[in-house]
Tab-separated table of C-alpha atoms in Angstrom:
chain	number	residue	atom	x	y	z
A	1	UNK	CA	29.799	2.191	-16.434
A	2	UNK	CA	31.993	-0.627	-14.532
A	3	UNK	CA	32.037	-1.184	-10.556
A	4	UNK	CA	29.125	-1.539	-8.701
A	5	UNK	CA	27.181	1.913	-7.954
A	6	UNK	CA	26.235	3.694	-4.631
A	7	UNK	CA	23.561	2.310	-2.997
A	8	UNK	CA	19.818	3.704	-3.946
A	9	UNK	CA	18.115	5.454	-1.218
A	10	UNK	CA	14.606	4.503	-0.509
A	11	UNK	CA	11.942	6.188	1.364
A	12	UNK	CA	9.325	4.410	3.472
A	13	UNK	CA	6.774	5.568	5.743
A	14	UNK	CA	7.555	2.744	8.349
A	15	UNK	CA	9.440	-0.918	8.115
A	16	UNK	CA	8.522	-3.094	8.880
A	17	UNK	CA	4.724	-3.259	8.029
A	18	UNK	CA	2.249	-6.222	7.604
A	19	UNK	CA	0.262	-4.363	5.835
A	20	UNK	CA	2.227	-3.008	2.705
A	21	UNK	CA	3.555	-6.287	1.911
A	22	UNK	CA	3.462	-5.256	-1.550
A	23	UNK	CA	6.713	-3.034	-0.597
A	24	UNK	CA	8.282	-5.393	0.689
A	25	UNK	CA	7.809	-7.866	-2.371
A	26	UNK	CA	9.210	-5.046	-4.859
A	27	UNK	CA	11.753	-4.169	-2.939
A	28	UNK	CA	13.310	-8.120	-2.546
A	29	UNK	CA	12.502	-8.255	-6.244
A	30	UNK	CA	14.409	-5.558	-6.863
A	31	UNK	CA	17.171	-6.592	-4.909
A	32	UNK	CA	17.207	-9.879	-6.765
A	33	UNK	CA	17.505	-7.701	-10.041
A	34	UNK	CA	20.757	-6.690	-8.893
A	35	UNK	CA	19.931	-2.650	-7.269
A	36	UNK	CA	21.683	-2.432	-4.273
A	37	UNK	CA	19.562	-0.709	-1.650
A	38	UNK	CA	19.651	1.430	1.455
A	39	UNK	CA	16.234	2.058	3.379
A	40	UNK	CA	15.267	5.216	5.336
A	41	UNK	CA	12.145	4.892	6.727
A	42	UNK	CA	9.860	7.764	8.524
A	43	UNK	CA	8.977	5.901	11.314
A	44	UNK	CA	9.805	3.245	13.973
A	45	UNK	CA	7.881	-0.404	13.459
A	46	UNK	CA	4.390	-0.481	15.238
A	47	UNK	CA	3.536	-4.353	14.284
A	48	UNK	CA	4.903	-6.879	16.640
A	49	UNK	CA	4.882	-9.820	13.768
A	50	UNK	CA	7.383	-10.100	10.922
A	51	UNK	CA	6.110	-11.522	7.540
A	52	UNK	CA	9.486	-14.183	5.832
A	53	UNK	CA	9.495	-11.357	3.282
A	54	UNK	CA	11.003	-8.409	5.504
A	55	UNK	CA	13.921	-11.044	6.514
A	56	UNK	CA	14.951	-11.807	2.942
A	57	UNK	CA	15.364	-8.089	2.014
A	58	UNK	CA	19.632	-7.208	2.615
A	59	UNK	CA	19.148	-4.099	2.666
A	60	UNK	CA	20.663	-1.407	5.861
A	61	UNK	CA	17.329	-0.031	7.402
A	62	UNK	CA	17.948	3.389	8.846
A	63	UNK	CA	15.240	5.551	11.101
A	64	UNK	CA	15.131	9.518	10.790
A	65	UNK	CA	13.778	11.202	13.805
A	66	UNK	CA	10.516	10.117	13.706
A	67	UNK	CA	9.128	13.353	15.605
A	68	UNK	CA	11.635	15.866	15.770
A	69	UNK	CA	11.496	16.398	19.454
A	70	UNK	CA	12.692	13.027	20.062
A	71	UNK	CA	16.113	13.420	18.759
A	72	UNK	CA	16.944	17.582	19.174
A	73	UNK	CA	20.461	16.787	18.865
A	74	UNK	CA	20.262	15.091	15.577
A	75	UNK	CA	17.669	17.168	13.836
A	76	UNK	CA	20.084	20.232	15.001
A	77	UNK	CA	22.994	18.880	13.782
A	78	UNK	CA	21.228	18.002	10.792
A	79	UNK	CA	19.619	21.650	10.358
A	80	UNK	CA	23.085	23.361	10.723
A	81	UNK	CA	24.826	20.790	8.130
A	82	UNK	CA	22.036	21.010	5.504
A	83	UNK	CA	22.133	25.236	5.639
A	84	UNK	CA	25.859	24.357	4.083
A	85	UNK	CA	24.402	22.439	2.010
A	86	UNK	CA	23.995	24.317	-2.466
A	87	UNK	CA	20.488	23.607	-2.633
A	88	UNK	CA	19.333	24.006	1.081
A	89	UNK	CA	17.915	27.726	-0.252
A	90	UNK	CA	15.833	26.111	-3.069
A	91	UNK	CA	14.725	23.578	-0.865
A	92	UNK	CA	13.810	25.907	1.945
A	93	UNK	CA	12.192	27.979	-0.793
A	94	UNK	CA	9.849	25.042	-1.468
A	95	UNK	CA	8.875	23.743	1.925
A	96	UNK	CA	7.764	27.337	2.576
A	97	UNK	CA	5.548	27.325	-0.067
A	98	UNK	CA	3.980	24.383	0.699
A	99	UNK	CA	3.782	24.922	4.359
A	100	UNK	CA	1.957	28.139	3.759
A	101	UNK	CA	-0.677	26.256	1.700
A	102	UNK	CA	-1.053	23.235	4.312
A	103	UNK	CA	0.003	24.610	7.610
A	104	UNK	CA	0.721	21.529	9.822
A	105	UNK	CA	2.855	19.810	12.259
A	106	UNK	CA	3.774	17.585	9.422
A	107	UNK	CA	4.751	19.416	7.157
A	108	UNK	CA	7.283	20.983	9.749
A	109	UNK	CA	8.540	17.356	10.400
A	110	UNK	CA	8.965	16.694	7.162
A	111	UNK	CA	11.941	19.220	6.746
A	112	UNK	CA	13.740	18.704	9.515
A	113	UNK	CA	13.367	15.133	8.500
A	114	UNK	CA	14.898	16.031	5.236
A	115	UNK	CA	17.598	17.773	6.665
A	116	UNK	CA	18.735	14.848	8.612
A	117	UNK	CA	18.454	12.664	5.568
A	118	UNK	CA	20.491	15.024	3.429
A	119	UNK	CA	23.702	15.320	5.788
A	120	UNK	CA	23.455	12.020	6.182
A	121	UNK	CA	23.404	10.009	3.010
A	122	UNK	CA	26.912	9.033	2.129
A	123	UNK	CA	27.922	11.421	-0.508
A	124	UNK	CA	28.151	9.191	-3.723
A	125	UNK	CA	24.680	8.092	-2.968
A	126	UNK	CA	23.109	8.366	-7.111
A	127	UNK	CA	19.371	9.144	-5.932
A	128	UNK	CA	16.276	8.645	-4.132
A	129	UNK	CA	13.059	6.908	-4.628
A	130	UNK	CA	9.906	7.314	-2.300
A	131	UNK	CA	6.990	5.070	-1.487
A	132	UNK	CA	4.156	6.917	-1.213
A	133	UNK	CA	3.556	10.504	-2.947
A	134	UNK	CA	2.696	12.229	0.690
A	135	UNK	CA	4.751	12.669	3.482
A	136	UNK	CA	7.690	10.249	2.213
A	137	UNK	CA	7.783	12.338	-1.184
A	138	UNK	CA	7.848	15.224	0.505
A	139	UNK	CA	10.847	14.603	2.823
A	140	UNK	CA	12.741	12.955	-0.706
A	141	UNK	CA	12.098	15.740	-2.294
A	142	UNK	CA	13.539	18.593	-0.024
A	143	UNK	CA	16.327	15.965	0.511
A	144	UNK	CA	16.607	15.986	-3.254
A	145	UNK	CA	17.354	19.557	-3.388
A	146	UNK	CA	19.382	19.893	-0.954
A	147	UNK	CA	21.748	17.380	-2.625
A	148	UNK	CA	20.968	18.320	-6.033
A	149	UNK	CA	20.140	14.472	-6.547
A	150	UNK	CA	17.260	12.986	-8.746
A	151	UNK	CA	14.448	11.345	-7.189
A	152	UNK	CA	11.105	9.296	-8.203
A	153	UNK	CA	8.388	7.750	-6.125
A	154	UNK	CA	5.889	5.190	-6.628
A	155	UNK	CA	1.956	6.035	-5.686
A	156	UNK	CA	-0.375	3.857	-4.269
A	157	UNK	CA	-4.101	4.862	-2.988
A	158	UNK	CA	-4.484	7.068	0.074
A	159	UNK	CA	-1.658	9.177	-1.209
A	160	UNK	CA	-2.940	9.809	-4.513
A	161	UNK	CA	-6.806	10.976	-3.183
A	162	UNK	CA	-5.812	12.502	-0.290
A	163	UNK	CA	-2.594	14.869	-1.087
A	164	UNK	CA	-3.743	17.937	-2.368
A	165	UNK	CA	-3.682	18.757	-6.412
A	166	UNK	CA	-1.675	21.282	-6.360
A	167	UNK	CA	0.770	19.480	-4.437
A	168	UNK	CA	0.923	16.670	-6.806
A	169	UNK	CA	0.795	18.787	-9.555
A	170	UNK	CA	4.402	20.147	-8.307
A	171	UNK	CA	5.476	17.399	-7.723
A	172	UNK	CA	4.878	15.641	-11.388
A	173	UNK	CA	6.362	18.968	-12.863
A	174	UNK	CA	9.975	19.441	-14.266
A	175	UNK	CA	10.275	22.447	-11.894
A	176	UNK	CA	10.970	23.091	-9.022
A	177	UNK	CA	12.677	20.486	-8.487
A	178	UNK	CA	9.571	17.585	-9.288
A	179	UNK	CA	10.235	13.897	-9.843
A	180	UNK	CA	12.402	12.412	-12.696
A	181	UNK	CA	9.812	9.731	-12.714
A	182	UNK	CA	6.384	8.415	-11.076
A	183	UNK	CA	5.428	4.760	-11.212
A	184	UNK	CA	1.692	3.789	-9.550
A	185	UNK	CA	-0.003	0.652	-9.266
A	186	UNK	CA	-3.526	0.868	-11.094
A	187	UNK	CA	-4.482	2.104	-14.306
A	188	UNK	CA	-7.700	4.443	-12.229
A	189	UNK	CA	-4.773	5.977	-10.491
A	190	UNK	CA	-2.591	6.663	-13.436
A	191	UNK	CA	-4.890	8.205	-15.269
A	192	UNK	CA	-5.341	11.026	-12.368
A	193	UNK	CA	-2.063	11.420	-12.273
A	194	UNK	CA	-1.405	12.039	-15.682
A	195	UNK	CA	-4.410	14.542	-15.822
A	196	UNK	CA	-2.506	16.343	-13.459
A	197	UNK	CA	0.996	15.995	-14.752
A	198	UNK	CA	2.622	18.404	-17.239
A	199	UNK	CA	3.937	15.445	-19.134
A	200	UNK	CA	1.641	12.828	-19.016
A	201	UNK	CA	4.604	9.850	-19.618
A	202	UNK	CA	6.361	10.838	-15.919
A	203	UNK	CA	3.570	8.492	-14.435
A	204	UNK	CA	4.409	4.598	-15.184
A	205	UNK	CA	1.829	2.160	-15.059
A	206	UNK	CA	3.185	-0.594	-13.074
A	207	UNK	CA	1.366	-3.408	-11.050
A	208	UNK	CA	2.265	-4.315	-8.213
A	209	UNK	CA	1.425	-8.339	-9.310
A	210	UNK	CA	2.464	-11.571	-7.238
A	211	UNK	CA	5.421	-13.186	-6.810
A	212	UNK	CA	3.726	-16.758	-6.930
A	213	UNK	CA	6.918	-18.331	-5.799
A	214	UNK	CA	6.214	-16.930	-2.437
A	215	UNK	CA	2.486	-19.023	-2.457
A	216	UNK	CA	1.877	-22.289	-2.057
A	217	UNK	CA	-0.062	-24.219	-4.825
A	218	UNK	CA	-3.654	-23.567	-4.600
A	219	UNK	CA	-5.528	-26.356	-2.340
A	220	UNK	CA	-7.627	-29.620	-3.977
A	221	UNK	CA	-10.590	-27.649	-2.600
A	222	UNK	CA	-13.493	-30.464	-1.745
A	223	UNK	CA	-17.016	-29.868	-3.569
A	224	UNK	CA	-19.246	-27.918	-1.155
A	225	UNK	CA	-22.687	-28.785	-1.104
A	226	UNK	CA	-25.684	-25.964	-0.744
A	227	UNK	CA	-26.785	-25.555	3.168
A	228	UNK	CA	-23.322	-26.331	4.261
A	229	UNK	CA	-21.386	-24.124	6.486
A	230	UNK	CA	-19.935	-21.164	4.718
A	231	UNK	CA	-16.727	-19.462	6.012
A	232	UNK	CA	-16.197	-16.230	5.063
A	233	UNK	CA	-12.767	-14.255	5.305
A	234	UNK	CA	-11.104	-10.981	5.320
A	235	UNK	CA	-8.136	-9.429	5.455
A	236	UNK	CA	-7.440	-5.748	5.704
A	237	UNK	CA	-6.888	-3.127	8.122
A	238	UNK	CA	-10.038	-1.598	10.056
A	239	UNK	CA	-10.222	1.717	8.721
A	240	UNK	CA	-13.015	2.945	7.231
A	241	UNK	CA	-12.000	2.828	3.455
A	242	UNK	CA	-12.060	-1.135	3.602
A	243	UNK	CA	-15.803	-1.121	4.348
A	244	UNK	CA	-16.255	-3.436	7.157
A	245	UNK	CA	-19.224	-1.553	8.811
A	246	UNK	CA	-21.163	-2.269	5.760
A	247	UNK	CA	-20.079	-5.650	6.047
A	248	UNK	CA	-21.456	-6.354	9.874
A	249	UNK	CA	-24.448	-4.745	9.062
A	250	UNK	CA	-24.423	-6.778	5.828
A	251	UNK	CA	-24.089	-10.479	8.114
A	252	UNK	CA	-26.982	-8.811	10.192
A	253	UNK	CA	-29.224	-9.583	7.122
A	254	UNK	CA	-28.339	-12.372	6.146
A	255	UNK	CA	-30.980	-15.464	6.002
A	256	UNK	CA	-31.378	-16.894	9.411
A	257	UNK	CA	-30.852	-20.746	7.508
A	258	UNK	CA	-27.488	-19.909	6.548
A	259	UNK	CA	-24.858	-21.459	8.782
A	260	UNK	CA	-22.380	-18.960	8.579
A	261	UNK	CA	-18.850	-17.472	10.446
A	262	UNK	CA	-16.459	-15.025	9.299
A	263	UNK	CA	-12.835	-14.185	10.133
A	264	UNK	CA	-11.548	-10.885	10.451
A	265	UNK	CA	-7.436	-10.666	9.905
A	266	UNK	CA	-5.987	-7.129	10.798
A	267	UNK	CA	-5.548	-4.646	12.741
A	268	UNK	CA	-7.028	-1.030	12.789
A	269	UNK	CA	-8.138	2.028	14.733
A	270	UNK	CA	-12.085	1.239	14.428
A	271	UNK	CA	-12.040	-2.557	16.263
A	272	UNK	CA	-13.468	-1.353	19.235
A	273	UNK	CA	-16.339	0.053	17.014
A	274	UNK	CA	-16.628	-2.907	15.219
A	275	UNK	CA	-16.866	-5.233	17.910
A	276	UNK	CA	-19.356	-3.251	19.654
A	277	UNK	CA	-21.305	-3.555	16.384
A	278	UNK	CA	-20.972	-6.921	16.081
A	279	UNK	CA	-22.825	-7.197	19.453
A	280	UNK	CA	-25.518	-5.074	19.208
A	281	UNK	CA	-26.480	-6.766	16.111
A	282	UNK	CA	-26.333	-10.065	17.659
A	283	UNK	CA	-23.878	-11.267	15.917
A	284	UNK	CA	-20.575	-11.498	17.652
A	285	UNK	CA	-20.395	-15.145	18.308
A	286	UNK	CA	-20.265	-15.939	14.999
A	287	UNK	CA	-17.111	-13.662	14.208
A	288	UNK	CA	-13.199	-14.196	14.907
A	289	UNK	CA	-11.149	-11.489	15.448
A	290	UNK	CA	-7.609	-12.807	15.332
A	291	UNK	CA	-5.788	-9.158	14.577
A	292	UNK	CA	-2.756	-8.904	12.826
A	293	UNK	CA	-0.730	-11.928	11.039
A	294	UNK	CA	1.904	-12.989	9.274
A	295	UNK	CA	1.716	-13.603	6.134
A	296	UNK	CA	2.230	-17.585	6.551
A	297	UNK	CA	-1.477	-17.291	8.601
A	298	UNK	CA	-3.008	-15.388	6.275
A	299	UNK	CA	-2.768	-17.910	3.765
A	300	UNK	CA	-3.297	-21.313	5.788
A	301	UNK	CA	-6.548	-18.736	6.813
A	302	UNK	CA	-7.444	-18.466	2.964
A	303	UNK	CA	-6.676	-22.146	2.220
A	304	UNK	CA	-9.152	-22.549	4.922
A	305	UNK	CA	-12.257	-20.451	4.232
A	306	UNK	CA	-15.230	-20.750	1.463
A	307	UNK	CA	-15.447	-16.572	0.210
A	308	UNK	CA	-13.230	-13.771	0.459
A	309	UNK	CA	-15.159	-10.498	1.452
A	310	UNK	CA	-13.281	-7.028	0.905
A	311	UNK	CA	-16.461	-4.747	1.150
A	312	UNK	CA	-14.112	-1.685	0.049
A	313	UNK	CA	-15.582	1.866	-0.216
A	314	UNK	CA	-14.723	5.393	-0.581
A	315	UNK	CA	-14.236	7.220	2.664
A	316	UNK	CA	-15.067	10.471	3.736
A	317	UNK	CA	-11.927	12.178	3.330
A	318	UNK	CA	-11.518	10.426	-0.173
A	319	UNK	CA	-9.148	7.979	0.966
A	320	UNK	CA	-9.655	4.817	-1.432
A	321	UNK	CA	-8.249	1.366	-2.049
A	322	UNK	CA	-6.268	0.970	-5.294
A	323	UNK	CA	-5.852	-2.878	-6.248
A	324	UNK	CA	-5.913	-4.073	-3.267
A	325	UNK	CA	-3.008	-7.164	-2.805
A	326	UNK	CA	-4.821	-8.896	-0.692
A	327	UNK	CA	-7.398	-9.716	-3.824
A	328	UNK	CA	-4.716	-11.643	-5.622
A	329	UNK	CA	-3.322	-13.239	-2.864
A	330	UNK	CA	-6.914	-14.854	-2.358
A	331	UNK	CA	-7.099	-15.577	-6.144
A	332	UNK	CA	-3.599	-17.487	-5.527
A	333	UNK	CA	-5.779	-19.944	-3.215
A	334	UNK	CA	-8.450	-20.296	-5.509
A	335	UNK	CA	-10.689	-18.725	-2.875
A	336	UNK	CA	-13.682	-17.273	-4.536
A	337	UNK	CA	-14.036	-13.514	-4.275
A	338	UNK	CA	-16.664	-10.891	-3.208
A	339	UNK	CA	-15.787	-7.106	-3.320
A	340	UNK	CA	-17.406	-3.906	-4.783
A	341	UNK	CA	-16.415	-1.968	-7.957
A	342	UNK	CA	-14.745	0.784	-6.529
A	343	UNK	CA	-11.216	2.347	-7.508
A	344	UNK	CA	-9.337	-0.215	-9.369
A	345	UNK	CA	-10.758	-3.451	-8.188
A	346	UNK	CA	-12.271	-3.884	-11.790
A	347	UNK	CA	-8.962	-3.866	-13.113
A	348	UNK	CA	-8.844	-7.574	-11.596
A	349	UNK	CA	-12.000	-8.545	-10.814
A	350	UNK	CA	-14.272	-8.665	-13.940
A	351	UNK	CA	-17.571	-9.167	-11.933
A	352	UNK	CA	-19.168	-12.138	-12.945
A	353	UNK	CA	-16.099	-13.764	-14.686
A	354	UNK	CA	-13.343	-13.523	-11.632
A	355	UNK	CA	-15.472	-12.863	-8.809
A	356	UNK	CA	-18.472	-10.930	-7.626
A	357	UNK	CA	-18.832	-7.293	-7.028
A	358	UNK	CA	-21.452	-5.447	-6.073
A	359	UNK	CA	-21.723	-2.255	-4.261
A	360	UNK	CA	-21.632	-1.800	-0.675
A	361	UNK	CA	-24.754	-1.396	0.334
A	362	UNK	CA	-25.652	-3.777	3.146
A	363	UNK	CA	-28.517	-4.751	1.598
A	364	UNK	CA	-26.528	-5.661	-1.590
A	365	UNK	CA	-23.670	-7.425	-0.107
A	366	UNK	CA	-26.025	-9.505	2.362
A	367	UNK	CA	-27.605	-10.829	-1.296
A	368	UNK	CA	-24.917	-11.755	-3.110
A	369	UNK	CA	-23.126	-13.782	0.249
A	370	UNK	CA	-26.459	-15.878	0.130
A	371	UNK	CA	-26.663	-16.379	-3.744
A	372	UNK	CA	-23.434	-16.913	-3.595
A	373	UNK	CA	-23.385	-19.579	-0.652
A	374	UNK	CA	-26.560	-20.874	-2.510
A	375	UNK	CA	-24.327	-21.707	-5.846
A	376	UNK	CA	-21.341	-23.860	-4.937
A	377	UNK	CA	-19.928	-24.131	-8.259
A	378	UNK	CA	-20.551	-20.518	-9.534
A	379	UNK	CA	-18.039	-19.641	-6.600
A	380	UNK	CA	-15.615	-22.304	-8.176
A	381	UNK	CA	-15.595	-21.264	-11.723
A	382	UNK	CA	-15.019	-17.869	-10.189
A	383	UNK	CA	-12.174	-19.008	-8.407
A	384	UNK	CA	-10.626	-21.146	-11.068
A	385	UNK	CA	-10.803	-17.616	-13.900
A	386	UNK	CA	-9.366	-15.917	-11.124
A	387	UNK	CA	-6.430	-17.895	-10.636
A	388	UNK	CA	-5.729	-18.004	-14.320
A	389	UNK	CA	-5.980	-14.351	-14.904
A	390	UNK	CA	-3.427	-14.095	-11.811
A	391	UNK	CA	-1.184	-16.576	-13.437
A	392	UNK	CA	-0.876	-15.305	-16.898
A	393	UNK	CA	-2.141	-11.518	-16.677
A	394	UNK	CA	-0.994	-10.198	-13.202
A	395	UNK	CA	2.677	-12.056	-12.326
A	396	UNK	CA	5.217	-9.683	-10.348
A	397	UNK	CA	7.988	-9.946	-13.104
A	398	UNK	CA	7.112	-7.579	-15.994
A	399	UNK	CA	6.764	-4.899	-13.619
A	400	UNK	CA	9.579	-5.512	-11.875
A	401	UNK	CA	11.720	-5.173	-14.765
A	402	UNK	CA	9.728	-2.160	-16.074
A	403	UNK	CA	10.255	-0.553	-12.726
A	404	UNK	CA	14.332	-1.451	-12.694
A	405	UNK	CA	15.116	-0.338	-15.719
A	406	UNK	CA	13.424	3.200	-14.718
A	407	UNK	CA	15.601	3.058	-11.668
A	408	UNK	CA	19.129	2.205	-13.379
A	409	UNK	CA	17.912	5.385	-15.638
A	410	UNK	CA	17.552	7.031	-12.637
A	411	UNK	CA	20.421	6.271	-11.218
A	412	UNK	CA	22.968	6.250	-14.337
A	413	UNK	CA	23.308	2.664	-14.262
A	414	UNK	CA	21.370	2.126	-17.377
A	415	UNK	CA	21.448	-1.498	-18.127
């Protein structure tokens, strides 16, 4: 095939976010691979921070209505052009199904979302990929149909436990109308997929990794001796899943000899909560809550601190971390490590060898933050296999070229 193809649309829940720099990584990658991109993204920026990453993508960013109300002009001019449109039955056929098994407000949104999409897209546009297997599958999807294009998405963690079997089911079949491909980020969440796939080699097992180039060279780290200060870090958005109720309860306990502080980096619906935690335990002077950051702070924050805390857990809805980035991006510091065997942490973190985890009781983590505080150079061994294993087990570029030759498949520009 010779001249340069139609862009590739993407699907994203929201760009610009600090939180899913991992997105934003494969997508510059991908870029640099030589796809030409177009973004359509769900929803309007919330974060007032950029990280350098979102400004080296080239990619057009586009917004669809993010709730249909906003824009009744658009999504009716977009209904009426999609009804012309060979597979708007099909795909009509399809969102009624699933609406009448999930009746929500979302699930409305998502097809008039997919109707703008579809009238839209320029018309030699090859095919779509999603991020996320929820709501920005979805809207692919019925945009899919409509066009009679081929589409894929890539999984990640709330969208694999939270989305319904049966819709993920569908949408791993052949027919109607499921993905030519899936691609997710952790072996634990491959393997569910593939239970529930007709064809178990749809799903790709492809990790996210670290594009070290983007990191600085881990710091000359100075020997710290027992009794000294310790300060702990974390990064990661205050939701429940991430476990950071456990952890205040867990700095409640801890000896009353150990000079300690920890720094809290995200945002999050629950920081009221948390704060007001913090101070009924007593403890509130000793934390920093500096909220959301670019990614340039987050890392002058981990060259910084002595342990990395991610007290991750599984919520109540099922909602669970997957390999969380913000793990290896600690490991790129040589920052030693504390977290809790749950979803695909392990996949990293070999407890004992890379890091510590432990599970998130308070109790338990309050123990191993004093052993570990207690044992200087068990931390720095720690770090030290960590890095390596980053280095030589977990770099961005094998999946990146796993994941682009998928997409030239995908798109007929097989290379």
């Amino acid at each position: 095939m010779t001249g340069k193809a139609a862009p590739l649309v993407v699907v994203v829940k929201g760009w610009p976010r600090l939180s899913e720099t991992f997105i934003a990584q494969e997508l510059v990658a991908l870029e640099q691979a030589g796809h030409d991109l177009a973004l359509w993204s769900l929803r309007f920026p919330t974060d007032t921070r950029r990280h350098p990453l979102h400004d080296r993508l080239k990619a057009p960013v586009r917004y669809l209505p993010e709730y249909l109300h906003q824009e009744p002009a658009r999504v009716w001019r977009g209904w009426r052009a999609a009804r012309r449109l060979p597979g708007f039955g099909a795909a009509y056929r399809i969102w009624r199904a699933d609406y009448r098994r999930g009746r929500s407000r979302n699930r409305a949104r998502r097809f008039g979302q997919a109707c703008v999409l579809a009238t839209e897209l320029p018309a030699a546009t090859p095919a779509l990929y999603a991020h996320f297997l929820h709501t920005p599958s979805s809207v692919a999807r019925y945009a899919a149909v409509m066009r009679g294009l081929p589409w894929a998405f890539s999984a990640h963690a709330k969208d694999i436990w939270t989305t319904p079997d049966w819709e993920l089911r569908e949408k791993l079949s052949a027919e109607p109308a499921g993905a030519s491909f899936g691609a997710t980020c952790t072996a634990f969440g491959a393997a569910h997929l593939r239970d529930l796939a007709e064809d178990p080699a749809r799903v790709s097992l492809i990790y996210h990794g670290l594009d070290l180039s983007r990191f600085p060279a881990p710091p000359d780290r100075p020997a710290r001796l027992p009794g000294a200060p310790l300060h702990l870090l974390s990064v990661g958005r205050l939701v429940e899943k991430k476990g950071f109720d456990r952890l205040i309860a867990a700095l409640s306990l801890l000896p009353r000899e150990l000079d300690w502080r920890w720094t809290h980096i995200g945002g999050g619906e629950l920081k009221a909560a948390l704060a007001e935690a913090a101070r009924a335990a007593g403890i509130a002077a000793r934390i920093d809550w500096r909220g959301a950051c670019d990614q340039p702070q987050v890392i002058a924050a981990m060259r910084a601190a002595d342990l990395f805390v991610l007290p991750s857990r599984i919520a109540a809805d099922g909602d669970r971390d997957g390999l969380p980035n913000v793990l290896m991006e600690a490991a790129s510091q040589k920052l030693p490590i504390l977290s809790t065997p749950v979803s695909a942490i392990p996949e990293f973190i070999e407890t004992g060898t890379h890091g510590l985890l432990v599970p998130d009781r308070p109790e338990d983590l309050a123990a191993a933050i004093a052993d570990l505080a207690a044992d200087p150079p068990r931390m720095a061994r720690m770090a030290d296999a960590a890095y390596y294993r980053l280095v030589h087990e977990f770099d961005m570029d094998p999946g990146i070229a796993r994941l682009s030759a998928r997409l030239h498949a995908l798109c007929g520009t097989g290379r």
